[in-house]
mmCIF file of C-alpha atoms in Angstrom:
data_model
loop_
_atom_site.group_PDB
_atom_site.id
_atom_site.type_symbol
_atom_site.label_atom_id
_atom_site.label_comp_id
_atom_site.label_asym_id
_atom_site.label_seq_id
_atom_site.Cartn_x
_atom_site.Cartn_y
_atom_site.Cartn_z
ATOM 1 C CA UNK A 3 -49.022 33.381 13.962
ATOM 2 C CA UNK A 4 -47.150 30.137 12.844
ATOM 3 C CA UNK A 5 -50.877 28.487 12.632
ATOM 4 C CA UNK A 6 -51.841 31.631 10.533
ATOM 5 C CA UNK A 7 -48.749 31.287 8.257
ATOM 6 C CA UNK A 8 -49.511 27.647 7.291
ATOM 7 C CA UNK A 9 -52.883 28.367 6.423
ATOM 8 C CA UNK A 10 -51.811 30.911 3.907
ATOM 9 C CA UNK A 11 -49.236 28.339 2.274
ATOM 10 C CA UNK A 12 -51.838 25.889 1.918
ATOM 11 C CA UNK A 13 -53.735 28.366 0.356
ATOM 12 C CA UNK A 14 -51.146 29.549 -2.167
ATOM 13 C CA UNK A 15 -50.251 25.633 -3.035
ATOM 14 C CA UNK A 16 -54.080 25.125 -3.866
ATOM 15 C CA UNK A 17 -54.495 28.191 -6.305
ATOM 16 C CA UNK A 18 -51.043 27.108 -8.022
ATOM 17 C CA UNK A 19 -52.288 23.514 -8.481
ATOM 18 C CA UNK A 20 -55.822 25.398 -9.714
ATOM 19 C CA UNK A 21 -53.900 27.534 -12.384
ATOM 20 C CA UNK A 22 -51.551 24.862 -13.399
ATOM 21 C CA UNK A 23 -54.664 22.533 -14.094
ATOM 22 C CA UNK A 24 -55.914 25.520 -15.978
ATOM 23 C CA UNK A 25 -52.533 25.799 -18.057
ATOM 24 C CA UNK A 26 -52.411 22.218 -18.646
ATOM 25 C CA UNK A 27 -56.602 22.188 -19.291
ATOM 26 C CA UNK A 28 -57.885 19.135 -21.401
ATOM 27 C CA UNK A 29 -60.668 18.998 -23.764
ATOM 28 C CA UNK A 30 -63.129 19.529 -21.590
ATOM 29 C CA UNK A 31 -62.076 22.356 -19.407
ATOM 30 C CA UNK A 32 -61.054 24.175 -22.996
ATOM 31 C CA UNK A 33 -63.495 26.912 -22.626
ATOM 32 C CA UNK A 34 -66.412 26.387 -19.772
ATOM 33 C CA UNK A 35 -67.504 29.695 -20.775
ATOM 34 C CA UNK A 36 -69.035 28.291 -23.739
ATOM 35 C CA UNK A 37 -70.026 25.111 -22.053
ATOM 36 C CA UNK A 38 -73.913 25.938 -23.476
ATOM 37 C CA UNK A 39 -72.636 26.339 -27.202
ATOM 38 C CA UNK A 40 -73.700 22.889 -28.238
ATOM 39 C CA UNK A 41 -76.121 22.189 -25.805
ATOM 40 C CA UNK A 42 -80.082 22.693 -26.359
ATOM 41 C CA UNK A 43 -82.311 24.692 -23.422
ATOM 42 C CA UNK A 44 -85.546 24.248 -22.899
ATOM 43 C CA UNK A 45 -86.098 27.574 -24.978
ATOM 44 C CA UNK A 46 -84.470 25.832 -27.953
ATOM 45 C CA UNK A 47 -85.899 22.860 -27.689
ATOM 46 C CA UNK A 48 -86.107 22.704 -31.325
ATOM 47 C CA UNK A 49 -83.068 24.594 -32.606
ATOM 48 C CA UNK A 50 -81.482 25.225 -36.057
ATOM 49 C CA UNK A 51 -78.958 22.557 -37.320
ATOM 50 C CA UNK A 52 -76.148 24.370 -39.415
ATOM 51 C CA UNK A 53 -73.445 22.059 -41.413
ATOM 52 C CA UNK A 54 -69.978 22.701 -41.833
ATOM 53 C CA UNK A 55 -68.034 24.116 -44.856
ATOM 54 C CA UNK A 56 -65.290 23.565 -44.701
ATOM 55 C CA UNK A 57 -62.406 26.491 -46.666
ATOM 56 C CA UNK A 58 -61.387 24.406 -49.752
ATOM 57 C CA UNK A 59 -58.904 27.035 -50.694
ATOM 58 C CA UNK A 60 -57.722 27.683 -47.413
ATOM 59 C CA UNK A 61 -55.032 25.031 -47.730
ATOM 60 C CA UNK A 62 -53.056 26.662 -50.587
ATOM 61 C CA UNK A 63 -52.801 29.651 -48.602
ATOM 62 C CA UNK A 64 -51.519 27.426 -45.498
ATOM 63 C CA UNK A 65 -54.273 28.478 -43.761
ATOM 64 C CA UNK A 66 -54.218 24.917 -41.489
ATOM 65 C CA UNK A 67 -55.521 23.892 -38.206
ATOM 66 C CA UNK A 68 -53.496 23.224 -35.640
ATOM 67 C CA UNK A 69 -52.798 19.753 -37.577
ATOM 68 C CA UNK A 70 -53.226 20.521 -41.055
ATOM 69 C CA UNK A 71 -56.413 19.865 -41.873
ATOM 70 C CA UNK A 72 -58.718 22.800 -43.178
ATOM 71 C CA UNK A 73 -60.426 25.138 -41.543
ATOM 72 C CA UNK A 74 -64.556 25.698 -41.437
ATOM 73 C CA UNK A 75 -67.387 27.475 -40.607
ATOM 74 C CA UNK A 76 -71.303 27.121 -40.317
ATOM 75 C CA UNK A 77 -73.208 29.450 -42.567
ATOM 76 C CA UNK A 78 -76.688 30.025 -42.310
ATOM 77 C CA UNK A 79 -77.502 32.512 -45.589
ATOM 78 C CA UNK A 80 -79.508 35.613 -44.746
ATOM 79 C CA UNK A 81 -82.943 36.824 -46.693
ATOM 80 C CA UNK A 82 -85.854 39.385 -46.366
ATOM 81 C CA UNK A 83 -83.870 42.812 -44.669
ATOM 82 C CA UNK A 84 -81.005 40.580 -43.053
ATOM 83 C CA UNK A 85 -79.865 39.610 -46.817
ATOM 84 C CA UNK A 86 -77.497 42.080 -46.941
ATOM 85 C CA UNK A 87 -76.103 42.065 -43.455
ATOM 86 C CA UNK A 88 -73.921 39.543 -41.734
ATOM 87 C CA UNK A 89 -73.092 38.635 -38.610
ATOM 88 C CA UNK A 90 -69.603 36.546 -37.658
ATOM 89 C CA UNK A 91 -68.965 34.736 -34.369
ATOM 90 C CA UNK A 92 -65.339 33.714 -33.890
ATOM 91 C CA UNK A 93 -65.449 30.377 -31.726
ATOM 92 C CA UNK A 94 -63.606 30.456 -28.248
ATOM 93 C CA UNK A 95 -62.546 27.710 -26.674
ATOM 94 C CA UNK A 96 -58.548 29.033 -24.384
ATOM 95 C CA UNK A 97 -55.566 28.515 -25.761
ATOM 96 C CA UNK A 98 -51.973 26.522 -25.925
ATOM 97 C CA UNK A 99 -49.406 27.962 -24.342
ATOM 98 C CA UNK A 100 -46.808 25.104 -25.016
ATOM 99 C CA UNK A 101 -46.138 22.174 -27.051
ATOM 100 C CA UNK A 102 -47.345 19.832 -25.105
ATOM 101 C CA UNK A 103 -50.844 21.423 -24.802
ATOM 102 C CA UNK A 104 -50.917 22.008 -28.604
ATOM 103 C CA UNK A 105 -50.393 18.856 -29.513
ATOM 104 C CA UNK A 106 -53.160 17.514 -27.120
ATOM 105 C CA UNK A 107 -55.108 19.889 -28.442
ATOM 106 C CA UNK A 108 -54.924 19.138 -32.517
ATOM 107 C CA UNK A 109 -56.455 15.786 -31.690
ATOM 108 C CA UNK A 110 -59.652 17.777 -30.393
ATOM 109 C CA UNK A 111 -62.224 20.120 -32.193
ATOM 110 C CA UNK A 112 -60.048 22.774 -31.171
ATOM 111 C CA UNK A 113 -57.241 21.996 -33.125
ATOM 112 C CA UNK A 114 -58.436 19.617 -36.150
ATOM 113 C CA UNK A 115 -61.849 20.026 -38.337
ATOM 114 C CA UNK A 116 -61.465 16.007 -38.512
ATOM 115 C CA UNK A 117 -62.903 15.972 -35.224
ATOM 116 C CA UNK A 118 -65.117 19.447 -35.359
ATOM 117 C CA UNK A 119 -68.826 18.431 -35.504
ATOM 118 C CA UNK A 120 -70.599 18.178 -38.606
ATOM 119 C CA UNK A 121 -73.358 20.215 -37.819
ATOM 120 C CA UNK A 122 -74.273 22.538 -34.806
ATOM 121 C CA UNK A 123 -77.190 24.291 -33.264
ATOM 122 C CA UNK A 124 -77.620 27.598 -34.200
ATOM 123 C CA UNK A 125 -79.001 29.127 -30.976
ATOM 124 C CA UNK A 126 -78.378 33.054 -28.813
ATOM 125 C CA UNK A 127 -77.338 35.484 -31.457
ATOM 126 C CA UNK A 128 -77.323 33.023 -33.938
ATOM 127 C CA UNK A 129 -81.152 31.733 -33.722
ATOM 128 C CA UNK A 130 -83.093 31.960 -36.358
ATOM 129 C CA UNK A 131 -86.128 32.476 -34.482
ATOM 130 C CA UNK A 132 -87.063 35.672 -34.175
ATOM 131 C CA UNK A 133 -88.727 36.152 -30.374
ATOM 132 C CA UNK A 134 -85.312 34.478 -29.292
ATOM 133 C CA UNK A 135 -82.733 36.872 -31.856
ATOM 134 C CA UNK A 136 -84.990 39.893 -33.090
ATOM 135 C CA UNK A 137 -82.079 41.895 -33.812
ATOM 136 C CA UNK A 138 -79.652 38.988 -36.161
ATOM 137 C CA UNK A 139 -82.699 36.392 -36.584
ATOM 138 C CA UNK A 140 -82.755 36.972 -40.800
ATOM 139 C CA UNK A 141 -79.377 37.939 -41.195
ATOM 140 C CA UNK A 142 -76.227 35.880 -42.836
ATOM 141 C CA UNK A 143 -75.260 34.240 -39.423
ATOM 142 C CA UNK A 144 -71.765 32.396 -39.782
ATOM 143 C CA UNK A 145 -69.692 30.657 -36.693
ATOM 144 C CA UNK A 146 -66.165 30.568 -37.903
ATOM 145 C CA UNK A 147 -64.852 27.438 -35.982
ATOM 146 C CA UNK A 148 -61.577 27.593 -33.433
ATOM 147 C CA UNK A 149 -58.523 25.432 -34.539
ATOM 148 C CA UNK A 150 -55.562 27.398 -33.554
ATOM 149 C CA UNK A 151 -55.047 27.908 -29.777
ATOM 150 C CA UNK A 152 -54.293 31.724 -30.319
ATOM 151 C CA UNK A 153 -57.348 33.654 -31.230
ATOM 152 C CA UNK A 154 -56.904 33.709 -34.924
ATOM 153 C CA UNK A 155 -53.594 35.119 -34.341
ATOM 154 C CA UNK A 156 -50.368 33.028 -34.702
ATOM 155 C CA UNK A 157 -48.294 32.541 -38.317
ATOM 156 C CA UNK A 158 -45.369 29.990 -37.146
ATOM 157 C CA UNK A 159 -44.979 26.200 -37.055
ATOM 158 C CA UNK A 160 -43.316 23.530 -35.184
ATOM 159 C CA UNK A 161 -42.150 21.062 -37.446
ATOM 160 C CA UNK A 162 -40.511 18.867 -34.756
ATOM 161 C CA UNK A 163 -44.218 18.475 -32.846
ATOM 162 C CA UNK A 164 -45.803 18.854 -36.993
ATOM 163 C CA UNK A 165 -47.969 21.933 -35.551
ATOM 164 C CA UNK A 166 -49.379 24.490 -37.480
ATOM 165 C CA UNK A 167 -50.055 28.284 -36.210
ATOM 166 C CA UNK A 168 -51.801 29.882 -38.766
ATOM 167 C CA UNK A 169 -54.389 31.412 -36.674
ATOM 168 C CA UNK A 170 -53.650 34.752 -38.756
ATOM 169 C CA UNK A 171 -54.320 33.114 -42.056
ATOM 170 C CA UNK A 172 -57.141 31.402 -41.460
ATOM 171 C CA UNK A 173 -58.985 34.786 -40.270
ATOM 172 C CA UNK A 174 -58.269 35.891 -43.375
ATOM 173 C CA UNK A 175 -59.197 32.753 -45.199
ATOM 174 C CA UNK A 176 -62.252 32.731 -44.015
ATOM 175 C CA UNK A 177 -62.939 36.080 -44.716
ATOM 176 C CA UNK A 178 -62.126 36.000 -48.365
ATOM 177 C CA UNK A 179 -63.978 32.865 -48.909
ATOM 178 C CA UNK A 180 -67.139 34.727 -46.855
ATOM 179 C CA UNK A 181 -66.449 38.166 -48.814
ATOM 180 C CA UNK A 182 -66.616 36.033 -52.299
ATOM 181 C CA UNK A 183 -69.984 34.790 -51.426
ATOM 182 C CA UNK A 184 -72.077 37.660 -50.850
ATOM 183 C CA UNK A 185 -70.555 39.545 -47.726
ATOM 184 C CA UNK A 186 -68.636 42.358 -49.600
ATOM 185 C CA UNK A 187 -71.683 43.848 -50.741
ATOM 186 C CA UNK A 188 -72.785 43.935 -47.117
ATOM 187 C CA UNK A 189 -74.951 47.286 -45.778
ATOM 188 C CA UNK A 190 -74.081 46.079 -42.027
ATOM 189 C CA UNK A 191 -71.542 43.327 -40.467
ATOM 190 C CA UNK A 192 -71.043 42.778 -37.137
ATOM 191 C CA UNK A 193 -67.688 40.916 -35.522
ATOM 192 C CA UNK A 194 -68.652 39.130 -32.129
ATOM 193 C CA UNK A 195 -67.142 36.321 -30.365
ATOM 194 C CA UNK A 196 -67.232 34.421 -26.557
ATOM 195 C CA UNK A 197 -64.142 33.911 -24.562
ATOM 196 C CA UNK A 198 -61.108 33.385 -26.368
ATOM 197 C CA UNK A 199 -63.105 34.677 -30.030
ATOM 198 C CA UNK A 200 -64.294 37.630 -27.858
ATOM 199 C CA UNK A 201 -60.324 38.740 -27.741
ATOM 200 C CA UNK A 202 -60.082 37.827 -31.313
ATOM 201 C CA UNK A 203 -63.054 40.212 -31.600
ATOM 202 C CA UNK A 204 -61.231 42.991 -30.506
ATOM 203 C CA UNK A 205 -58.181 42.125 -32.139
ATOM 204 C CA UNK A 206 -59.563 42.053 -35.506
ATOM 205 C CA UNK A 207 -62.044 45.068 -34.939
ATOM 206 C CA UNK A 208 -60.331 47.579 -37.136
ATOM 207 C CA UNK A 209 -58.848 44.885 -39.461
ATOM 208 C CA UNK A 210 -62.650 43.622 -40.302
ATOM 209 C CA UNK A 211 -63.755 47.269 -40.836
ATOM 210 C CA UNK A 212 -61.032 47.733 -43.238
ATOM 211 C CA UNK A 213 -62.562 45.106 -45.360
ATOM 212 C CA UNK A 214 -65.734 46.932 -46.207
ATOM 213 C CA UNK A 215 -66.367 50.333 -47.962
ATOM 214 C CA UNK A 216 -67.038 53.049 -45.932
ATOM 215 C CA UNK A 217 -70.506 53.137 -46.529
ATOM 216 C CA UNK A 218 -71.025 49.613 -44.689
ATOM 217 C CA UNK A 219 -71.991 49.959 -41.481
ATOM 218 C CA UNK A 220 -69.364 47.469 -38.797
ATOM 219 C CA UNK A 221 -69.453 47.379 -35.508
ATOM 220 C CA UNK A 222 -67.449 44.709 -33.341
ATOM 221 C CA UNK A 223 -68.992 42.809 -29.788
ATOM 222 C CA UNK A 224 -66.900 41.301 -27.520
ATOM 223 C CA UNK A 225 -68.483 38.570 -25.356
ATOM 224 C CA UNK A 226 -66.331 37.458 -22.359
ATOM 225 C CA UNK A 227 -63.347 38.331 -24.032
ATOM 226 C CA UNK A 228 -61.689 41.259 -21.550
ATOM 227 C CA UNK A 229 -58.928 39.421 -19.880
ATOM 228 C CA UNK A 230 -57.185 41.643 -17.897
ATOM 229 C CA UNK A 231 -53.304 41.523 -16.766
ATOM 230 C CA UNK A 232 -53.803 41.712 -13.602
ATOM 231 C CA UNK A 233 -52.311 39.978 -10.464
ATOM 232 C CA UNK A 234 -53.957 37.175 -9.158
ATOM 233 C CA UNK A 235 -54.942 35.874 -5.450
ATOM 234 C CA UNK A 236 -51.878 34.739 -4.924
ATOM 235 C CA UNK A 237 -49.537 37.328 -5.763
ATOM 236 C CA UNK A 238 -48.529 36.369 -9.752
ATOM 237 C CA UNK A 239 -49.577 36.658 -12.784
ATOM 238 C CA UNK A 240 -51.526 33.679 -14.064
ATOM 239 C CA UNK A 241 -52.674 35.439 -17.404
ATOM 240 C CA UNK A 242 -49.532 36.658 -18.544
ATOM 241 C CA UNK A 243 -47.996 33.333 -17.677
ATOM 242 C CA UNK A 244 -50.535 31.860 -20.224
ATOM 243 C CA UNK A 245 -50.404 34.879 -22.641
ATOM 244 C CA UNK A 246 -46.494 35.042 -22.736
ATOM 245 C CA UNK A 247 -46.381 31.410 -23.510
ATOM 246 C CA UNK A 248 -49.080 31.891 -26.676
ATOM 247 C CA UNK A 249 -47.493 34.452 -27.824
ATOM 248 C CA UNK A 250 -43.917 33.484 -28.011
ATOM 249 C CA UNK A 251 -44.866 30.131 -29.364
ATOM 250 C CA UNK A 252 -47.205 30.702 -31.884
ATOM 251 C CA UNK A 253 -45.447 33.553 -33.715
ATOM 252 C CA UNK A 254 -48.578 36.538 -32.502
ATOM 253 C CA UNK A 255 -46.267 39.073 -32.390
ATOM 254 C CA UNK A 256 -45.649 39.942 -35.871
ATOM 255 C CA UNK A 257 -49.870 40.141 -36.045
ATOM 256 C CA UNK A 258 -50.246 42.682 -33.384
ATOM 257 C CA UNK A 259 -50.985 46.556 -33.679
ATOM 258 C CA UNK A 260 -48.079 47.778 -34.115
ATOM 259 C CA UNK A 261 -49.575 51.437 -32.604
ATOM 260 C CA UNK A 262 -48.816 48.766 -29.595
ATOM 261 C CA UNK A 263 -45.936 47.262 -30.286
ATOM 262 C CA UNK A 264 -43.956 50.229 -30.701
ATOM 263 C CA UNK A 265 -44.323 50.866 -27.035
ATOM 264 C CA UNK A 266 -45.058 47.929 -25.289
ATOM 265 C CA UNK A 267 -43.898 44.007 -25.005
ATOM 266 C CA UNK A 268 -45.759 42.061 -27.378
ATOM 267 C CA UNK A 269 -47.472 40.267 -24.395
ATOM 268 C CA UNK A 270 -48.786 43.145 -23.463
ATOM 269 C CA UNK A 271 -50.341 43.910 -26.890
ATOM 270 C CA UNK A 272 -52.460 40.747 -26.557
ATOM 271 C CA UNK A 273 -54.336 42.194 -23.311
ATOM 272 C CA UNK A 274 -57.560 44.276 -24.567
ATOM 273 C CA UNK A 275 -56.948 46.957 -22.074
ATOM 274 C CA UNK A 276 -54.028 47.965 -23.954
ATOM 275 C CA UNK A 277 -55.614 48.135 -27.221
ATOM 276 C CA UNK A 278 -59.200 49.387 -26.071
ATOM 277 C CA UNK A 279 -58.311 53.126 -26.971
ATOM 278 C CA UNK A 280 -57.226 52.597 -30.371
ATOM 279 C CA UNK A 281 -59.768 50.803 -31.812
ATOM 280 C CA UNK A 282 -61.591 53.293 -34.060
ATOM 281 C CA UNK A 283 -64.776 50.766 -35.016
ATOM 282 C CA UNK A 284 -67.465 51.108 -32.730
ATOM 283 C CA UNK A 285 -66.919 48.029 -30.009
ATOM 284 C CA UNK A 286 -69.148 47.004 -27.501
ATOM 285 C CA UNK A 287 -67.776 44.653 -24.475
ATOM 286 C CA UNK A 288 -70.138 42.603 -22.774
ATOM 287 C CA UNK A 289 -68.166 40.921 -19.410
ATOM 288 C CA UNK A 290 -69.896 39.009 -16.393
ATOM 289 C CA UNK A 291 -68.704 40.534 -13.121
ATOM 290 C CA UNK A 292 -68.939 37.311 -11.788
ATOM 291 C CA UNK A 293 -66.861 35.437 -14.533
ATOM 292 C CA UNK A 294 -65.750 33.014 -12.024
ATOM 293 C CA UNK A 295 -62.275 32.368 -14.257
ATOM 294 C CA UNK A 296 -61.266 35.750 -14.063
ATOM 295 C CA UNK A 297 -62.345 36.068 -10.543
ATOM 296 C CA UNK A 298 -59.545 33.373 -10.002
ATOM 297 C CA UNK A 299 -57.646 34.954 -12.078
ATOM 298 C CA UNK A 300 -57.578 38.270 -10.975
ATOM 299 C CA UNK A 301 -58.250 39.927 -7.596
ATOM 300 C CA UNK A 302 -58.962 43.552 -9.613
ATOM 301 C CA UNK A 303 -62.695 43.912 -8.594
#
């Protein structure tokens, strides 16, 4: 029994040390979920190149990355029967929970456009070749690149550690600057995003269909983004760990639902499970059962 009890303790110290590495993830553990984003496959061997725009009057908004510098995105204009609809990927990539990992972070792509890449391949649901994307292939495909740590969410600062949280404002940057060049007079938008922009996805569901008339037709996908609060393997909560630390730091509460809110912790509010049923856009959630984070993450089968 003794023998048995040790084994168990081993067990627990190993999954601690595996989520702390996870909470204290560098650069290249940021979001292994996307780990094919900028890679080519042998399907793409030849894959569109897209540059970065950066949002020129994003800055007068404060609409920063994590360390001032502007914001971007990769636009790839739409024509034939796609020239009127657009499709907008928000970029995942985790999150910072603390300081510490925010300021590591706004010396990486995920925090500072200064070191985003210039251009990027355009491949998945943003190729431009139609056997590979018959569905988006012609239409205005735009990646809306990652710099915040909170999935477009935050609106605080730090000016001890000089680090922005505008996560909020640059959503809606970006979306103004997209809307003045062509996308309000869109017939059909879609909102998708992977990982940590697949919970931005859902967050900003009803906010993006707000944007268009009526007559548009907006839908939202989330890819990989239904973290759950759940508890984990051993016994905690490693997700709401992570989540209250975003959260309280980078000022998400205030951008929340309040239909939420007014009910639950503000923690709470940034788990999709408890804003699923209020969405009124049409969603559509696309999660691996074998997501081998969340497995970790969560023993919920």
């Amino acid at each position: 029994m003794m023998k048995l009890s040790w084994v168990w303790i081993v067990i627990a110290i190993a999954f601690l040390q595996l989520v702390t590495g996870f909470l204290d993830f560098n650069e290249t553990e940021l979001s292994l979920i996307e780990a094919y984003d900028y890679g080519v496959s042998k399907l793409n061997y030849n894959p569109l190149m897209v540059g970065l725009t950066l949002i020129t009057s994003a800055g007068a908004k404060g609409a920063v990355c994590l360390d001032g510098t502007l914001p971007g995105y990769h636009w790839h204009r739409g024509y034939g029967s796609g020239a009127n609809s657009w499709l907008i990927q928000l970029e995942g990539g985790g999150w910072c929970n603390n300081v510490r990992t925010c300021v590591y972070r706004k010396k990486t792509r995920r925090g500072s456009s200064t070191y985003m890449e210039k251009q990027i391949p355009f491949t998945g649901i943003l190729s431009d070749k139609a056997e590979q994307n018959p569905d988006f292939f012609n239409w205005n495909r735009v990646k809306l690149r990652y710099c915040d740590g909170a999935s477009f969410t935050g609106d605080t600062e730090n000016k001890a550690a000089k680090l922005q949280f505008r996560g909020q404002r640059i959503w809606l940057a970006a979306m103004e600057d997209l809307m003045s060049k062509g996308m309000r007079n869109a017939k059909q938008a879609l909102l998708s995003g992977c990982s940590a922009g697949g919970l931005a996805s859902i967050l900003h569901c009803d906010e993006f269909r707000n944007m268009f008339p009526r007559t548009s037709k907006v839908k939202c996908l989330s890819d990989a983004g239904l973290f759950l609060d759940a508890v984990d393997v051993s016994g905690g909560r490693t997700l709401r760990s992570l989540y209250n630390g975003v959260v309280g730091l980078q000022g998400v509460q205030h951008n929340l639902p309040r239909i939420c809110t007014i009910r639950r912790d503000p923690t709470s509010c940034f788990f999709p499970q408890n804003l699923i049923s209020n969405i009124r856009t049409p969603l559509f959630i696309l999660n691996a059962a074998y997501d081998s984070w969340q497995v970790i993450s969560s023993s919920v089968n």
